[in-house]
């Protein structure tokens, strides 16, 4: 039987090919019948010359059907590629040979087939599951034809200290193996159940078609039995040779991965990346083992083919090895710490933490900070942490985190920062995706690591009792490492900082989807330091109250004395006016950084302040607040608590912090321009000011469908589009999100922020919302923020969100509000409230069709301010379609 009628398969692709076997398992002269899907003859008939060949190898228990989307994409006349998807012998619709074929036999078999097909270069191998290993074996044996390798969930090596996946252990068990893989179709059904979302019935039938009885499932069982579970296995040597051979393979590589895979988890991706460090990697959040079914892999794969590196060994992130000139006098991130530690400021406080009694509970001078960094650095080095080691930091902001961060950076380690503000699920997803080599954390974080199965060696902050240490699998502590470093007779210094080496992976807030890891090099971290210092005049002599974790870490690099107030930094709204004043008084603060949610609570608790507290806050000369829009009325109230401070609300993001800057006075001037209409483009959104030092801004105009599909940046006034930024401190790349990275750098040299906005005639930028939240009404494209601001002017409304309801292009506008006082339950708003909201929105040029109210808006955990409009839109659609309101 030949597959010619399965969904997604063109009958013309199906072919039968006969080969002469060179495998040792066969008698000389043995021939085999292969079934393949091959669009080559079809391309030739259409007069199309392919750019090369994709040689696609399935795993167990699938068949060539897995690659049907690549065959279809390769048949496109605009970008023709010959795609050959094989059914391995004993699998799919190929011959059942009656022999047990091991890994090396299968590599030889594939070579026999490509010889008959007359494949010449360039060839890109594509593999999945154990087909990935076989495709790599072919690649290593045919380097003269090889142009690249593509891998989806597979493995070439079992990481040390871990056993093979539980599902495979079960399938290998003598009591289960034959029954589960051959006698019954259980192994196939279990594999098919790993699809996210579930396979359609006709697709599931197509996958089952070659394996309808035990005879045709013989290869399925043999494939499982050939998994090398230890060094005694007959195929272990062949697998080892392939695994080690990858280290010398310098052709371009692409890895498309489903992290929700119970078989080939991220630890196998980590192993492959270590062997092919130049590979481009994309992890599809939510996708699993059958990633080619779960997601569209054809589009990114062919995008990669179109732009793959001309030279061998192109780096994962193009600019990491792009030959950027190394400036003379490059100042590493930690330079200010060394300078102040060796100068007259040496005995002065550098970092401090506040206790609940309103006093400093712990502090280090510049000299002590530098010494502690060096001692921990040496202890970490002796423990095996070095250049390129990924270290996940699960330590609250303060002295310990500061010392650890700077010690890791000096070693060339890559710090991974994903805070608890992501929530347990988001935090776990982030840590697993980053695959750290080491997790350094407080006891609570290490308990989570044990419970949730985070990868990496584990170091505690403090010394733990032996029993607790064993239970959490903790190797050592920062205290112990520092002691070792302090007693080292030969405290070696690291090599000079490589400006273009990876330095940090910082995770976004996750407020508009799964949190993304943002990769920074040392050059970009120092550019961020210099931009913040230059724009806001923060440097040696400044005294900073850091109510936001990133600034707590940036303070020492700026040369500023830094104190962490008594608050839960993962919940900004826990900062009180008293805690802020205590921290300011403790160091005679000149600068305060606090998130908008923190400012709301500071204002709400400000009446309890004493005269001494007011005196301390009166010495503050600069307040910075970022992370979400800060309403002008809130700033006015803050100004009363900090009467001598310049209130600045820089706009930025994890990928580029900061981007613009604006003061309260400038906000008020922009509002006046918007009210009078004297300035073209003033209004409709949040005015975030002008570009910071060294940054450039532009927009890509929105299309009628609410997208920004163009590639020509513009800066004209009153043109709404996706905001672009170019600056030395913009991120290097999204970590292991190659597709996302490619989308974010079009046009080249710019970062697409995902925000929409416009310039006014004065060159000020107005942010109108997120691109994904743009509403496409029948006759207009509506951005949400302008109407939301107008609605929030009503005394009865605390927070407003404007969302689209219905199909794109015909959406109606719905307003979802959190009222004052809060509504008791979610649902349609009372007629009087709804009428006032409609009038307010209409004044901003937006016609609201429906008004709903909720007891509390769903906001992100990190900032307590970014409303999840996507979630609200789904809820509003359900409610307005007649569903029960429930909780949004």
Short mmCIF file of C-alpha atoms in Angstrom, two decimals, residues 61-264:
data_model
loop_
_atom_site.label_atom_id
_atom_site.label_comp_id
_atom_site.label_asym_id
_atom_site.label_seq_id
_atom_site.Cartn_x
_atom_site.Cartn_y
_atom_site.Cartn_z
CA UNK A 61 6.59 5.58 15.54
CA UNK A 62 5.85 8.12 12.81
CA UNK A 63 6.62 8.05 9.09
CA UNK A 64 7.30 10.46 6.22
CA UNK A 65 3.82 11.95 6.71
CA UNK A 66 5.37 13.98 9.56
CA UNK A 67 7.09 16.24 6.99
CA UNK A 68 4.15 16.97 4.65
CA UNK A 69 4.15 20.72 5.43
CA UNK A 70 7.80 20.95 4.38
CA UNK A 71 7.00 19.18 1.11
CA UNK A 72 4.22 21.66 0.43
CA UNK A 73 6.40 24.65 1.30
CA UNK A 74 9.29 23.36 -0.80
CA UNK A 75 6.96 23.08 -3.80
CA UNK A 76 6.35 26.84 -3.79
CA UNK A 77 7.55 28.26 -7.11
CA UNK A 78 8.88 31.35 -5.31
CA UNK A 79 11.31 29.33 -3.16
CA UNK A 80 11.59 25.81 -4.55
CA UNK A 81 13.48 23.20 -2.53
CA UNK A 82 13.50 19.51 -3.20
CA UNK A 83 12.13 17.79 -0.10
CA UNK A 84 12.69 14.06 0.32
CA UNK A 85 10.91 12.53 3.31
CA UNK A 86 11.84 8.89 3.78
CA UNK A 87 10.01 5.99 5.35
CA UNK A 88 12.79 4.15 7.15
CA UNK A 89 13.03 0.41 6.50
CA UNK A 90 10.56 -1.54 8.65
CA UNK A 91 8.63 1.70 9.13
CA UNK A 92 5.91 3.60 7.29
CA UNK A 93 5.14 2.05 3.89
CA UNK A 94 8.69 0.82 3.34
CA UNK A 95 9.66 -2.88 3.28
CA UNK A 96 9.52 -5.01 6.45
CA UNK A 97 12.98 -6.54 6.19
CA UNK A 98 12.63 -9.22 8.86
CA UNK A 99 15.99 -8.22 10.36
CA UNK A 100 16.80 -6.25 13.50
CA UNK A 101 18.37 -3.04 12.25
CA UNK A 102 20.56 -1.10 14.65
CA UNK A 103 21.59 2.55 14.57
CA UNK A 104 24.61 2.10 12.33
CA UNK A 105 22.60 -0.10 9.98
CA UNK A 106 20.01 2.65 9.64
CA UNK A 107 22.67 5.26 8.92
CA UNK A 108 24.07 2.95 6.23
CA UNK A 109 20.56 2.30 4.88
CA UNK A 110 19.98 6.02 4.47
CA UNK A 111 23.28 6.33 2.62
CA UNK A 112 22.22 3.54 0.28
CA UNK A 113 19.03 5.44 -0.50
CA UNK A 114 20.70 8.79 -1.15
CA UNK A 115 23.24 7.07 -3.44
CA UNK A 116 20.40 5.65 -5.55
CA UNK A 117 18.67 9.04 -5.57
CA UNK A 118 21.92 10.64 -6.71
CA UNK A 119 21.76 13.39 -4.11
CA UNK A 120 24.31 16.10 -4.57
CA UNK A 121 24.82 19.23 -2.51
CA UNK A 122 23.61 21.32 -1.01
CA UNK A 123 21.74 18.98 1.35
CA UNK A 124 20.09 20.05 4.60
CA UNK A 125 19.22 17.15 6.89
CA UNK A 126 16.01 17.39 8.93
CA UNK A 127 15.42 14.94 11.77
CA UNK A 128 13.01 14.16 14.59
CA UNK A 129 13.19 11.75 17.51
CA UNK A 130 15.59 8.89 16.67
CA UNK A 131 15.42 10.03 13.08
CA UNK A 132 17.39 13.05 14.28
CA UNK A 133 20.27 10.80 15.33
CA UNK A 134 20.16 8.89 12.04
CA UNK A 135 20.06 12.10 10.00
CA UNK A 136 23.11 13.37 11.90
CA UNK A 137 24.92 10.08 11.28
CA UNK A 138 24.28 10.56 7.55
CA UNK A 139 25.39 14.20 7.79
CA UNK A 140 28.72 13.29 9.40
CA UNK A 141 29.34 10.66 6.72
CA UNK A 142 28.47 13.01 3.82
CA UNK A 143 30.09 16.31 4.75
CA UNK A 144 30.98 16.99 1.14
CA UNK A 145 27.26 17.31 0.33
CA UNK A 146 26.12 18.79 3.64
CA UNK A 147 25.00 22.43 3.85
CA UNK A 148 23.22 22.41 7.20
CA UNK A 149 21.29 20.45 9.79
CA UNK A 150 17.81 20.96 11.24
CA UNK A 151 16.68 19.15 14.36
CA UNK A 152 13.33 18.84 16.09
CA UNK A 153 12.95 17.13 19.45
CA UNK A 154 15.70 14.52 19.53
CA UNK A 155 18.73 13.45 21.56
CA UNK A 156 22.23 12.21 20.84
CA UNK A 157 23.46 11.73 24.39
CA UNK A 158 22.06 10.89 27.80
CA UNK A 159 23.17 13.70 30.13
CA UNK A 160 25.27 12.43 33.03
CA UNK A 161 23.52 11.94 36.33
CA UNK A 162 20.12 11.35 34.74
CA UNK A 163 18.29 8.28 33.52
CA UNK A 164 16.52 7.83 30.21
CA UNK A 165 12.94 9.19 30.14
CA UNK A 166 10.40 7.23 32.17
CA UNK A 167 8.21 6.58 29.12
CA UNK A 168 11.12 4.89 27.33
CA UNK A 169 12.09 2.94 30.45
CA UNK A 170 8.58 1.54 30.53
CA UNK A 171 8.61 0.73 26.83
CA UNK A 172 11.93 -1.13 27.28
CA UNK A 173 10.77 -3.17 30.26
CA UNK A 174 10.71 -6.90 29.32
CA UNK A 175 7.19 -7.30 30.68
CA UNK A 176 5.86 -4.42 28.58
CA UNK A 177 8.10 -4.04 25.53
CA UNK A 178 6.66 -6.45 22.99
CA UNK A 179 3.04 -6.04 24.11
CA UNK A 180 3.26 -2.23 24.21
CA UNK A 181 5.16 -1.66 20.96
CA UNK A 182 4.27 -4.55 18.65
CA UNK A 183 1.43 -6.78 19.79
CA UNK A 184 -0.79 -3.77 20.39
CA UNK A 185 -0.82 -0.22 19.05
CA UNK A 186 -0.39 1.29 22.54
CA UNK A 187 2.97 2.92 21.77
CA UNK A 188 1.54 4.64 18.71
CA UNK A 189 -1.52 5.92 20.53
CA UNK A 190 0.54 7.25 23.43
CA UNK A 191 2.85 9.07 21.01
CA UNK A 192 -0.06 10.55 19.08
CA UNK A 193 -1.59 11.77 22.36
CA UNK A 194 1.44 14.00 22.89
CA UNK A 195 0.19 16.46 20.26
CA UNK A 196 -0.86 19.93 21.49
CA UNK A 197 -3.61 20.50 20.39
CA UNK A 198 -4.83 16.93 19.80
CA UNK A 199 -4.49 15.56 16.28
CA UNK A 200 -7.52 15.69 14.02
CA UNK A 201 -9.13 12.31 13.49
CA UNK A 202 -8.08 12.09 9.82
CA UNK A 203 -4.48 13.01 10.67
CA UNK A 204 -4.39 10.44 13.47
CA UNK A 205 -5.69 7.80 11.04
CA UNK A 206 -2.95 8.73 8.58
CA UNK A 207 -0.30 8.18 11.23
CA UNK A 208 -1.81 4.80 12.15
CA UNK A 209 -2.20 3.61 8.55
CA UNK A 210 1.21 1.90 8.09
CA UNK A 211 0.98 0.11 11.45
CA UNK A 212 -2.36 -1.72 11.44
CA UNK A 213 -1.10 -5.12 12.66
CA UNK A 214 1.75 -6.64 14.65
CA UNK A 215 3.73 -7.56 11.53
CA UNK A 216 3.79 -3.98 10.34
CA UNK A 217 4.67 -2.77 13.85
CA UNK A 218 7.82 -4.89 14.11
CA UNK A 219 10.02 -1.90 13.35
CA UNK A 220 8.33 0.11 16.08
CA UNK A 221 9.37 -2.47 18.68
CA UNK A 222 12.86 -2.87 17.26
CA UNK A 223 13.42 0.88 17.24
CA UNK A 224 12.62 1.03 20.96
CA UNK A 225 14.86 -1.95 21.69
CA UNK A 226 17.76 -0.23 19.93
CA UNK A 227 17.82 2.67 22.40
CA UNK A 228 21.27 2.57 24.05
CA UNK A 229 20.36 2.60 27.74
CA UNK A 230 23.99 2.14 28.84
CA UNK A 231 27.52 1.55 27.52
CA UNK A 232 26.96 -2.20 27.12
CA UNK A 233 24.31 -1.68 24.45
CA UNK A 234 25.37 -2.70 20.90
CA UNK A 235 24.41 0.72 19.50
CA UNK A 236 26.12 2.75 22.21
CA UNK A 237 29.38 3.11 20.28
CA UNK A 238 27.63 4.37 17.13
CA UNK A 239 25.59 6.87 19.16
CA UNK A 240 28.71 8.07 20.98
CA UNK A 241 30.56 8.61 17.70
CA UNK A 242 27.68 10.68 16.32
CA UNK A 243 27.39 12.71 19.51
CA UNK A 244 31.09 13.54 19.61
CA UNK A 245 31.24 14.12 15.86
CA UNK A 246 28.80 16.99 16.22
CA UNK A 247 31.44 19.05 18.00
CA UNK A 248 33.36 19.29 14.73
CA UNK A 249 30.32 19.99 12.58
CA UNK A 250 30.51 23.66 11.57
CA UNK A 251 27.65 23.92 9.10
CA UNK A 252 24.64 26.13 9.95
CA UNK A 253 22.19 24.47 12.30
CA UNK A 254 18.60 25.12 13.34
CA UNK A 255 16.78 23.56 16.29
CA UNK A 256 12.99 23.83 16.45
CA UNK A 257 11.87 22.53 19.83
CA UNK A 258 8.71 21.63 21.71
CA UNK A 259 9.57 22.05 25.41
CA UNK A 260 6.38 20.29 26.56
CA UNK A 261 7.92 16.95 25.68
CA UNK A 262 8.01 14.18 28.32
CA UNK A 263 10.58 12.27 26.29
CA UNK A 264 13.10 14.73 24.88
#
